[in-house]
mmCIF file of C-alpha atoms and ligand atoms in Angstrom:
data_model
loop_
_atom_site.group_PDB
_atom_site.id
_atom_site.type_symbol
_atom_site.label_atom_id
_atom_site.label_comp_id
_atom_site.label_asym_id
_atom_site.label_seq_id
_atom_site.Cartn_x
_atom_site.Cartn_y
_atom_site.Cartn_z
ATOM 1 C CA MET A 15 16.989 -20.556 -174.231
ATOM 2 C CA SER A 16 18.213 -21.249 -177.740
ATOM 3 C CA GLU A 17 15.748 -22.485 -180.356
ATOM 4 C CA PRO A 18 16.070 -26.099 -181.501
ATOM 5 C CA ILE A 19 16.906 -26.125 -185.226
ATOM 6 C CA SER A 20 16.758 -29.252 -187.370
ATOM 7 C CA ALA A 21 19.863 -30.288 -189.288
ATOM 8 C CA LEU A 22 18.477 -29.060 -192.608
ATOM 9 C CA ASN A 23 16.289 -26.295 -191.180
ATOM 10 C CA GLY A 24 13.061 -27.306 -192.886
ATOM 11 C CA ALA A 25 14.454 -28.043 -196.345
ATOM 12 C CA VAL A 26 11.806 -29.074 -198.892
ATOM 13 C CA TYR A 27 12.100 -30.856 -202.226
ATOM 14 C CA ASN A 28 8.937 -30.768 -204.293
ATOM 15 C CA GLN A 29 10.074 -30.977 -207.907
ATOM 16 C CA GLY A 30 9.982 -34.762 -208.049
ATOM 17 C CA ILE A 31 7.601 -37.714 -207.902
ATOM 18 C CA ALA A 32 7.250 -37.353 -204.123
ATOM 19 C CA GLU A 33 7.608 -34.423 -201.764
ATOM 20 C CA VAL A 34 10.456 -34.649 -199.254
ATOM 21 C CA THR A 35 10.444 -32.386 -196.197
ATOM 22 C CA ALA A 36 12.945 -32.098 -193.362
ATOM 23 C CA LEU A 37 10.715 -31.785 -190.315
ATOM 24 C CA ASP A 38 11.278 -29.653 -187.244
ATOM 25 C CA PRO A 39 12.905 -31.518 -184.348
ATOM 26 C CA ILE A 40 10.674 -33.992 -182.541
ATOM 27 C CA GLY A 41 11.239 -35.469 -179.097
ATOM 28 C CA MET A 42 12.678 -38.976 -179.042
ATOM 29 C CA ILE A 43 13.530 -40.953 -175.926
ATOM 30 C CA SER A 44 15.282 -44.279 -176.317
ATOM 31 C CA ILE A 45 14.198 -46.842 -173.716
ATOM 32 C CA ARG A 46 15.880 -50.146 -172.989
ATOM 33 C CA GLY A 47 14.935 -52.785 -170.472
ATOM 34 C CA ASP A 48 12.362 -55.490 -169.816
ATOM 35 C CA LEU A 49 9.462 -54.305 -171.995
ATOM 36 C CA ALA A 50 6.941 -56.285 -169.934
ATOM 37 C CA ALA A 51 7.905 -54.503 -166.711
ATOM 38 C CA GLY A 52 5.309 -52.290 -165.051
ATOM 39 C CA TYR A 53 7.900 -49.613 -164.344
ATOM 40 C CA LEU A 54 8.161 -49.078 -168.125
ATOM 41 C CA LYS A 55 4.593 -49.832 -169.210
ATOM 42 C CA LYS A 56 2.890 -47.612 -166.642
ATOM 43 C CA PRO A 57 4.770 -44.346 -167.294
ATOM 44 C CA LEU A 58 4.556 -44.904 -171.064
ATOM 45 C CA LYS A 59 0.796 -45.331 -170.865
ATOM 46 C CA LYS A 60 0.577 -42.209 -168.744
ATOM 47 C CA ILE A 61 2.720 -40.148 -171.132
ATOM 48 C CA THR A 62 1.366 -41.368 -174.469
ATOM 49 C CA GLY A 63 -2.108 -42.753 -173.764
ATOM 50 C CA VAL A 64 -1.492 -45.401 -176.430
ATOM 51 C CA ALA A 65 -1.175 -49.159 -175.978
ATOM 52 C CA MET A 66 2.257 -50.817 -175.886
ATOM 53 C CA PRO A 67 3.159 -51.702 -179.496
ATOM 54 C CA ASP A 68 3.541 -55.324 -180.556
ATOM 55 C CA MET A 69 6.682 -56.545 -182.296
ATOM 56 C CA ARG A 70 7.587 -54.032 -185.085
ATOM 57 C CA GLY A 71 4.584 -51.900 -184.132
ATOM 58 C CA ILE A 72 4.279 -48.155 -183.741
ATOM 59 C CA ASN A 73 1.334 -46.621 -181.920
ATOM 60 C CA LEU A 74 1.033 -42.888 -182.445
ATOM 61 C CA ASP A 75 -1.697 -40.503 -181.400
ATOM 62 C CA GLY A 76 -0.998 -37.081 -182.865
ATOM 63 C CA GLY A 77 2.645 -36.380 -182.192
ATOM 64 C CA THR A 78 3.008 -38.768 -179.261
ATOM 65 C CA GLY A 79 3.470 -42.513 -179.130
ATOM 66 C CA VAL A 80 5.704 -45.526 -178.776
ATOM 67 C CA ALA A 81 7.596 -47.610 -181.340
ATOM 68 C CA TRP A 82 8.936 -51.163 -180.895
ATOM 69 C CA MET A 83 12.634 -51.145 -181.811
ATOM 70 C CA SER A 84 13.913 -54.545 -180.618
ATOM 71 C CA PRO A 85 12.986 -57.156 -177.971
ATOM 72 C CA ASP A 86 14.468 -54.878 -175.294
ATOM 73 C CA GLU A 87 14.120 -51.438 -176.842
ATOM 74 C CA LEU A 88 11.347 -48.895 -177.383
ATOM 75 C CA LEU A 89 11.311 -45.388 -178.804
ATOM 76 C CA LEU A 90 9.079 -42.814 -177.162
ATOM 77 C CA ILE A 91 8.076 -40.098 -179.642
ATOM 78 C CA CYS A 92 6.703 -36.824 -178.284
ATOM 79 C CA PRO A 93 6.783 -33.052 -178.861
ATOM 80 C CA TYR A 94 10.335 -31.738 -178.522
ATOM 81 C CA ALA A 95 9.336 -29.435 -175.661
ATOM 82 C CA ASP A 96 7.959 -32.329 -173.571
ATOM 83 C CA VAL A 97 11.154 -34.381 -173.444
ATOM 84 C CA ALA A 98 12.452 -33.165 -170.084
ATOM 85 C CA THR A 99 9.131 -33.725 -168.313
ATOM 86 C CA ASN A 100 8.667 -37.153 -169.892
ATOM 87 C CA LEU A 101 12.194 -38.207 -169.007
ATOM 88 C CA GLU A 102 11.556 -37.254 -165.404
ATOM 89 C CA THR A 103 8.344 -39.317 -165.363
ATOM 90 C CA LEU A 104 10.231 -42.304 -166.783
ATOM 91 C CA HIS A 105 13.201 -41.981 -164.444
ATOM 92 C CA LYS A 106 10.919 -41.741 -161.424
ATOM 93 C CA ALA A 107 9.069 -44.904 -162.464
ATOM 94 C CA ILE A 108 12.251 -46.827 -163.299
ATOM 95 C CA GLY A 109 13.909 -45.951 -159.992
ATOM 96 C CA THR A 110 16.708 -48.386 -159.274
ATOM 97 C CA ASN A 111 15.486 -51.027 -161.738
ATOM 98 C CA HIS A 112 17.808 -52.143 -164.529
ATOM 99 C CA ALA A 113 16.488 -50.043 -167.399
ATOM 100 C CA LEU A 114 17.511 -46.983 -169.372
ATOM 101 C CA ALA A 115 15.711 -43.941 -170.765
ATOM 102 C CA VAL A 116 17.777 -41.352 -172.581
ATOM 103 C CA ASN A 117 17.027 -38.296 -174.697
ATOM 104 C CA VAL A 118 18.194 -38.903 -178.283
ATOM 105 C CA SER A 119 16.185 -36.099 -179.934
ATOM 106 C CA ASP A 120 19.210 -34.029 -180.926
ATOM 107 C CA ALA A 121 20.993 -37.081 -182.342
ATOM 108 C CA ARG A 122 18.324 -37.527 -184.998
ATOM 109 C CA ALA A 123 16.861 -35.962 -188.108
ATOM 110 C CA VAL A 124 13.266 -36.494 -189.223
ATOM 111 C CA PHE A 125 11.855 -36.450 -192.745
ATOM 112 C CA ARG A 126 8.434 -36.765 -194.309
ATOM 113 C CA VAL A 127 7.964 -38.269 -197.758
ATOM 114 C CA THR A 128 4.542 -37.828 -199.274
ATOM 115 C CA GLY A 129 2.840 -38.450 -202.587
ATOM 116 C CA LYS A 130 1.516 -41.431 -204.480
ATOM 117 C CA HIS A 131 5.040 -42.696 -205.275
ATOM 118 C CA THR A 132 6.252 -42.565 -201.656
ATOM 119 C CA ARG A 133 6.413 -46.347 -201.355
ATOM 120 C CA GLU A 134 8.651 -46.783 -204.376
ATOM 121 C CA VAL A 135 10.932 -43.906 -203.367
ATOM 122 C CA LEU A 136 11.578 -45.881 -200.156
ATOM 123 C CA ALA A 137 11.829 -49.185 -202.013
ATOM 124 C CA LYS A 138 14.634 -47.807 -204.189
ATOM 125 C CA LEU A 139 16.759 -47.187 -201.089
ATOM 126 C CA ALA A 140 15.925 -49.921 -198.581
ATOM 127 C CA PRO A 141 15.731 -53.756 -198.780
ATOM 128 C CA VAL A 142 12.104 -53.611 -197.700
ATOM 129 C CA ASP A 143 8.827 -54.799 -199.225
ATOM 130 C CA THR A 144 6.982 -51.477 -199.170
ATOM 131 C CA SER A 145 3.837 -52.735 -200.927
ATOM 132 C CA PRO A 146 0.569 -51.488 -199.389
ATOM 133 C CA GLU A 147 -0.261 -55.083 -198.382
ATOM 134 C CA ALA A 148 3.055 -55.764 -196.639
ATOM 135 C CA PHE A 149 3.885 -52.387 -195.127
ATOM 136 C CA THR A 150 0.865 -50.888 -193.436
ATOM 137 C CA PRO A 151 0.427 -47.880 -191.165
ATOM 138 C CA GLY A 152 1.113 -49.024 -187.600
ATOM 139 C CA THR A 153 4.374 -50.815 -188.383
ATOM 140 C CA ILE A 154 7.864 -49.367 -188.157
ATOM 141 C CA ARG A 155 10.792 -50.703 -190.131
ATOM 142 C CA ARG A 156 14.381 -50.338 -188.944
ATOM 143 C CA THR A 157 16.617 -50.820 -191.935
ATOM 144 C CA ARG A 158 19.192 -49.049 -194.061
ATOM 145 C CA LEU A 159 18.797 -46.309 -196.672
ATOM 146 C CA ALA A 160 21.623 -46.972 -199.124
ATOM 147 C CA GLN A 161 24.594 -46.929 -196.731
ATOM 148 C CA VAL A 162 23.178 -45.592 -193.455
ATOM 149 C CA PRO A 163 20.732 -46.855 -190.801
ATOM 150 C CA ALA A 164 17.230 -45.400 -190.775
ATOM 151 C CA ALA A 165 13.741 -46.252 -189.597
ATOM 152 C CA PHE A 166 10.446 -45.342 -191.203
ATOM 153 C CA TRP A 167 6.727 -45.848 -190.841
ATOM 154 C CA MET A 168 3.657 -44.998 -192.883
ATOM 155 C CA VAL A 169 1.520 -42.199 -191.497
ATOM 156 C CA ASP A 170 -1.141 -42.947 -194.099
ATOM 157 C CA THR A 171 -0.976 -45.028 -197.256
ATOM 158 C CA ASP A 172 0.907 -42.333 -199.253
ATOM 159 C CA THR A 173 2.913 -40.646 -196.490
ATOM 160 C CA ALA A 174 5.956 -41.950 -194.629
ATOM 161 C CA GLU A 175 7.968 -40.443 -191.796
ATOM 162 C CA LEU A 176 11.579 -41.354 -191.436
ATOM 163 C CA VAL A 177 14.281 -40.909 -188.815
ATOM 164 C CA CYS A 178 18.035 -41.159 -189.248
ATOM 165 C CA PHE A 179 21.117 -39.920 -187.455
ATOM 166 C CA ARG A 180 21.498 -36.150 -187.567
ATOM 167 C CA SER A 181 25.075 -36.484 -188.820
ATOM 168 C CA VAL A 182 23.816 -38.075 -192.062
ATOM 169 C CA ALA A 183 20.790 -35.806 -192.557
ATOM 170 C CA GLN A 184 22.181 -34.185 -195.712
ATOM 171 C CA TYR A 185 23.112 -37.598 -197.157
ATOM 172 C CA VAL A 186 19.610 -38.962 -196.508
ATOM 173 C CA PHE A 187 17.935 -35.840 -197.938
ATOM 174 C CA ASP A 188 20.069 -36.167 -201.073
ATOM 175 C CA LEU A 189 19.219 -39.876 -201.344
ATOM 176 C CA LEU A 190 15.501 -39.177 -201.066
ATOM 177 C CA LYS A 191 15.749 -36.367 -203.639
ATOM 178 C CA THR A 192 17.583 -38.661 -206.053
ATOM 179 C CA ALA A 193 15.090 -41.489 -205.562
ATOM 180 C CA ALA A 194 12.258 -38.994 -206.107
ATOM 181 C CA GLN A 195 13.723 -37.193 -209.119
ATOM 182 C CA PRO A 196 11.290 -36.255 -211.916
ATOM 183 C CA GLY A 197 10.406 -39.042 -214.321
ATOM 184 C CA SER A 198 11.830 -41.782 -212.087
ATOM 185 C CA GLN A 199 8.557 -43.469 -211.157
ATOM 186 C CA VAL A 200 8.582 -47.257 -211.484
ATOM 187 C CA ASN A 201 4.851 -47.813 -210.873
ATOM 188 C CA TYR A 202 5.677 -51.215 -209.379
ATOM 189 C CA HIS A 203 3.071 -51.025 -206.612
ATOM 190 C CA ARG A 204 0.400 -49.680 -208.926
ATOM 191 C CA GLY A 205 0.429 -52.238 -211.695
ATOM 192 C CA MET B 17 21.999 -63.294 -202.320
ATOM 193 C CA LEU B 18 20.917 -64.728 -198.986
ATOM 194 C CA ILE B 19 17.428 -64.079 -197.640
ATOM 195 C CA LEU B 20 17.515 -64.302 -193.839
ATOM 196 C CA THR B 21 14.749 -64.122 -191.243
ATOM 197 C CA CYS B 22 15.761 -62.610 -187.916
ATOM 198 C CA PRO B 23 14.246 -64.660 -185.082
ATOM 199 C CA ASN B 24 14.417 -61.631 -182.750
ATOM 200 C CA CYS B 25 12.152 -59.311 -184.724
ATOM 201 C CA GLY B 26 10.632 -61.542 -187.417
ATOM 202 C CA ILE B 27 11.939 -59.422 -190.326
ATOM 203 C CA THR B 28 12.854 -61.239 -193.522
ATOM 204 C CA ALA B 29 15.362 -59.284 -195.580
ATOM 205 C CA GLU B 30 18.290 -59.805 -197.870
ATOM 206 C CA GLU B 31 21.793 -60.105 -196.508
ATOM 207 C CA THR B 32 22.803 -56.436 -196.816
ATOM 208 C CA GLU B 33 20.608 -55.613 -193.816
ATOM 209 C CA PHE B 34 22.621 -58.137 -191.770
ATOM 210 C CA HIS B 35 26.249 -58.704 -190.912
ATOM 211 C CA ALA B 36 27.952 -62.086 -190.910
ATOM 212 C CA GLY B 37 29.614 -63.032 -187.621
ATOM 213 C CA GLY B 38 31.562 -66.142 -188.585
ATOM 214 C CA GLU B 39 31.277 -69.774 -187.604
ATOM 215 C CA ALA B 40 28.773 -70.680 -184.887
ATOM 216 C CA HIS B 41 29.031 -72.965 -181.868
ATOM 217 C CA LEU B 42 32.735 -72.493 -181.184
ATOM 218 C CA THR B 43 33.996 -73.681 -177.823
ATOM 219 C CA ARG B 44 35.586 -70.677 -176.189
ATOM 220 C CA HIS B 45 38.730 -71.971 -174.542
ATOM 221 C CA GLY B 46 39.936 -69.413 -172.019
ATOM 222 C CA PRO B 47 42.647 -68.995 -169.399
ATOM 223 C CA GLY B 48 44.174 -72.296 -168.360
ATOM 224 C CA ALA B 49 43.396 -73.974 -171.686
ATOM 225 C CA SER B 50 46.081 -75.899 -173.517
ATOM 226 C CA ASP B 51 47.902 -74.127 -176.342
ATOM 227 C CA ASP B 52 46.314 -76.527 -178.816
ATOM 228 C CA ASP B 53 42.778 -75.791 -177.607
ATOM 229 C CA PHE B 54 43.418 -72.063 -177.550
ATOM 230 C CA GLU B 55 44.828 -72.123 -181.069
ATOM 231 C CA LYS B 56 41.813 -74.125 -182.229
ATOM 232 C CA TYR B 57 39.417 -71.598 -180.710
ATOM 233 C CA LEU B 58 41.260 -68.581 -182.119
ATOM 234 C CA PHE B 59 42.220 -69.723 -185.569
ATOM 235 C CA MET B 60 40.806 -73.052 -186.718
ATOM 236 C CA ARG B 61 37.558 -72.803 -188.668
ATOM 237 C CA GLU B 62 35.410 -75.126 -190.725
ATOM 238 C CA ASN B 63 35.107 -74.235 -194.400
ATOM 239 C CA PRO B 64 32.576 -76.746 -195.645
ATOM 240 C CA LYS B 65 31.051 -77.024 -199.093
ATOM 241 C CA GLY B 66 27.506 -77.642 -197.956
ATOM 242 C CA VAL B 67 25.793 -77.388 -194.567
ATOM 243 C CA HIS B 68 27.260 -74.700 -192.338
ATOM 244 C CA PHE B 69 26.301 -72.946 -189.099
ATOM 245 C CA GLU B 70 26.972 -69.249 -188.694
ATOM 246 C CA ARG B 71 26.388 -66.305 -186.394
ATOM 247 C CA TRP B 72 24.661 -63.289 -187.922
ATOM 248 C CA ARG B 73 23.707 -59.904 -186.578
ATOM 249 C CA HIS B 74 20.666 -57.901 -187.671
ATOM 250 C CA VAL B 75 22.877 -54.858 -187.811
ATOM 251 C CA TYR B 76 20.575 -52.370 -189.597
ATOM 252 C CA GLY B 77 17.449 -53.725 -187.907
ATOM 253 C CA CYS B 78 16.866 -54.763 -184.311
ATOM 254 C CA GLY B 79 20.622 -55.018 -183.687
ATOM 255 C CA LYS B 80 20.435 -58.529 -182.230
ATOM 256 C CA TRP B 81 22.530 -61.608 -182.912
ATOM 257 C CA PHE B 82 21.139 -64.944 -184.055
ATOM 258 C CA HIS B 83 22.262 -68.235 -185.589
ATOM 259 C CA ALA B 84 21.689 -69.407 -189.157
ATOM 260 C CA ALA B 85 22.022 -72.826 -190.766
ATOM 261 C CA ARG B 86 22.676 -72.666 -194.490
ATOM 262 C CA ASP B 87 24.267 -74.399 -197.444
ATOM 263 C CA THR B 88 27.435 -72.632 -198.606
ATOM 264 C CA MET B 89 27.101 -74.034 -202.111
ATOM 265 C CA THR B 90 23.406 -73.566 -202.909
ATOM 266 C CA LEU B 91 22.896 -70.611 -200.502
ATOM 267 C CA GLU B 92 19.760 -72.363 -199.192
ATOM 268 C CA ILE B 93 18.853 -71.208 -195.686
ATOM 269 C CA PHE B 94 17.628 -74.162 -193.604
ATOM 270 C CA GLY B 95 16.611 -71.970 -190.723
ATOM 271 C CA THR B 96 17.577 -69.320 -188.188
ATOM 272 C CA TYR B 97 17.462 -69.689 -184.420
ATOM 273 C CA THR B 98 18.259 -67.984 -181.160
ATOM 274 C CA ALA B 99 21.793 -66.875 -180.302
ATOM 275 C CA GLN B 100 21.187 -68.021 -176.727
ATOM 276 C CA THR B 101 22.169 -71.621 -177.368
ATOM 277 C CA SER B 102 25.448 -73.482 -177.791
ATOM 278 C CA THR B 103 23.793 -76.444 -179.506
ATOM 279 C CA ILE B 104 21.821 -76.794 -182.720
ATOM 280 C CA PRO B 105 18.064 -77.061 -182.043
ATOM 281 C CA GLN B 106 16.419 -80.337 -183.035
ATOM 282 C CA ASP B 107 13.945 -78.689 -185.429
ATOM 283 C CA ILE B 108 16.859 -77.205 -187.394
ATOM 284 C CA ILE B 109 18.595 -80.606 -187.498
ATOM 285 C CA ASP B 110 15.330 -82.145 -188.723
ATOM 286 C CA LYS B 111 14.928 -79.537 -191.453
ATOM 287 C CA ILE B 112 18.474 -80.113 -192.701
ATOM 288 C CA SER B 113 18.048 -83.900 -192.580
ATOM 289 C CA ASP B 114 14.881 -83.569 -194.675
ATOM 290 C CA ARG B 115 16.819 -81.700 -197.351
ATOM 291 C CA ARG B 116 20.177 -83.528 -197.016
ATOM 292 C CA PRO B 117 19.493 -87.152 -195.996
ATOM 293 C CA ASP B 118 23.225 -88.046 -196.006
ATOM 294 C CA TRP B 119 24.216 -85.192 -193.718
ATOM 295 C CA GLN B 120 25.354 -85.909 -190.149
ATOM 296 C CA PRO B 121 25.001 -83.259 -187.394
ATOM 297 C CA PRO B 122 28.364 -82.015 -186.125
ATOM 298 C CA GLU B 123 29.400 -82.464 -182.522
ATOM 299 C CA THR B 124 28.771 -79.126 -180.834
ATOM 300 C CA ALA B 125 29.614 -78.174 -177.302
HETATM 301 ZN ZN1 ZN C 319 16.045 -58.484 -186.083
#
């Protein structure tokens, strides 16, 4: 079988005020349906072990978890190699019910931004209050980065992970590099 | 710059995260309607200076539609509410009346 390769094949930018890394592909399964239904909650608990996230929440344990995307949409995050098995578990549980689970892993690119200026690198690109008080680990924000859709969450207080469409991976990497260029710190969140 | 709160996901953001969807609470005249009604539905729109009701979509966020009541002159947002209604909720009417005592609610379907 061919090896999964990310859009930017592990590109790294570390000359700026935050380090930007294009991560290896991760598994992502988009789920739509009645989020309170047992045929979604039960297989998700079995696969991830984490609790169902509240509105705008993301519950991750290691590389596996669930993110709340909209009132009828979740994103299951898991290792890339586990997607087929997890999809089968979901499809079995859903049966003939009106719900959808589909593999979107190859439609996406994933980045990590880390460093003490991570929050302001994101704030330069998205209409989001990224202050440590407002944007805490455990919440996911679907928004735009300049001109394209993206979603990001804080892994810890100085590290964010970010997903966007694979077709705009280079654009997003370039945006993040520009927002993180040397000498561009604003120090807004740090007085 | 408008600051909108999406009632579907609770996010408050500025207008570039959203997309405007035109006037709210139109009566959708369909097959069998008179030419006048159909023309009104397709083409005739309010363009008030003041209180206005609009459809918006949280296009870069949760993707859902909702309604917003705002003032086209001051850009004040009186409130946002579910898209699953063809009438203006009473709490929105009350909020507008508080701010604009002379305002009269429009007749909606
Ligand atoms: Zn929303």
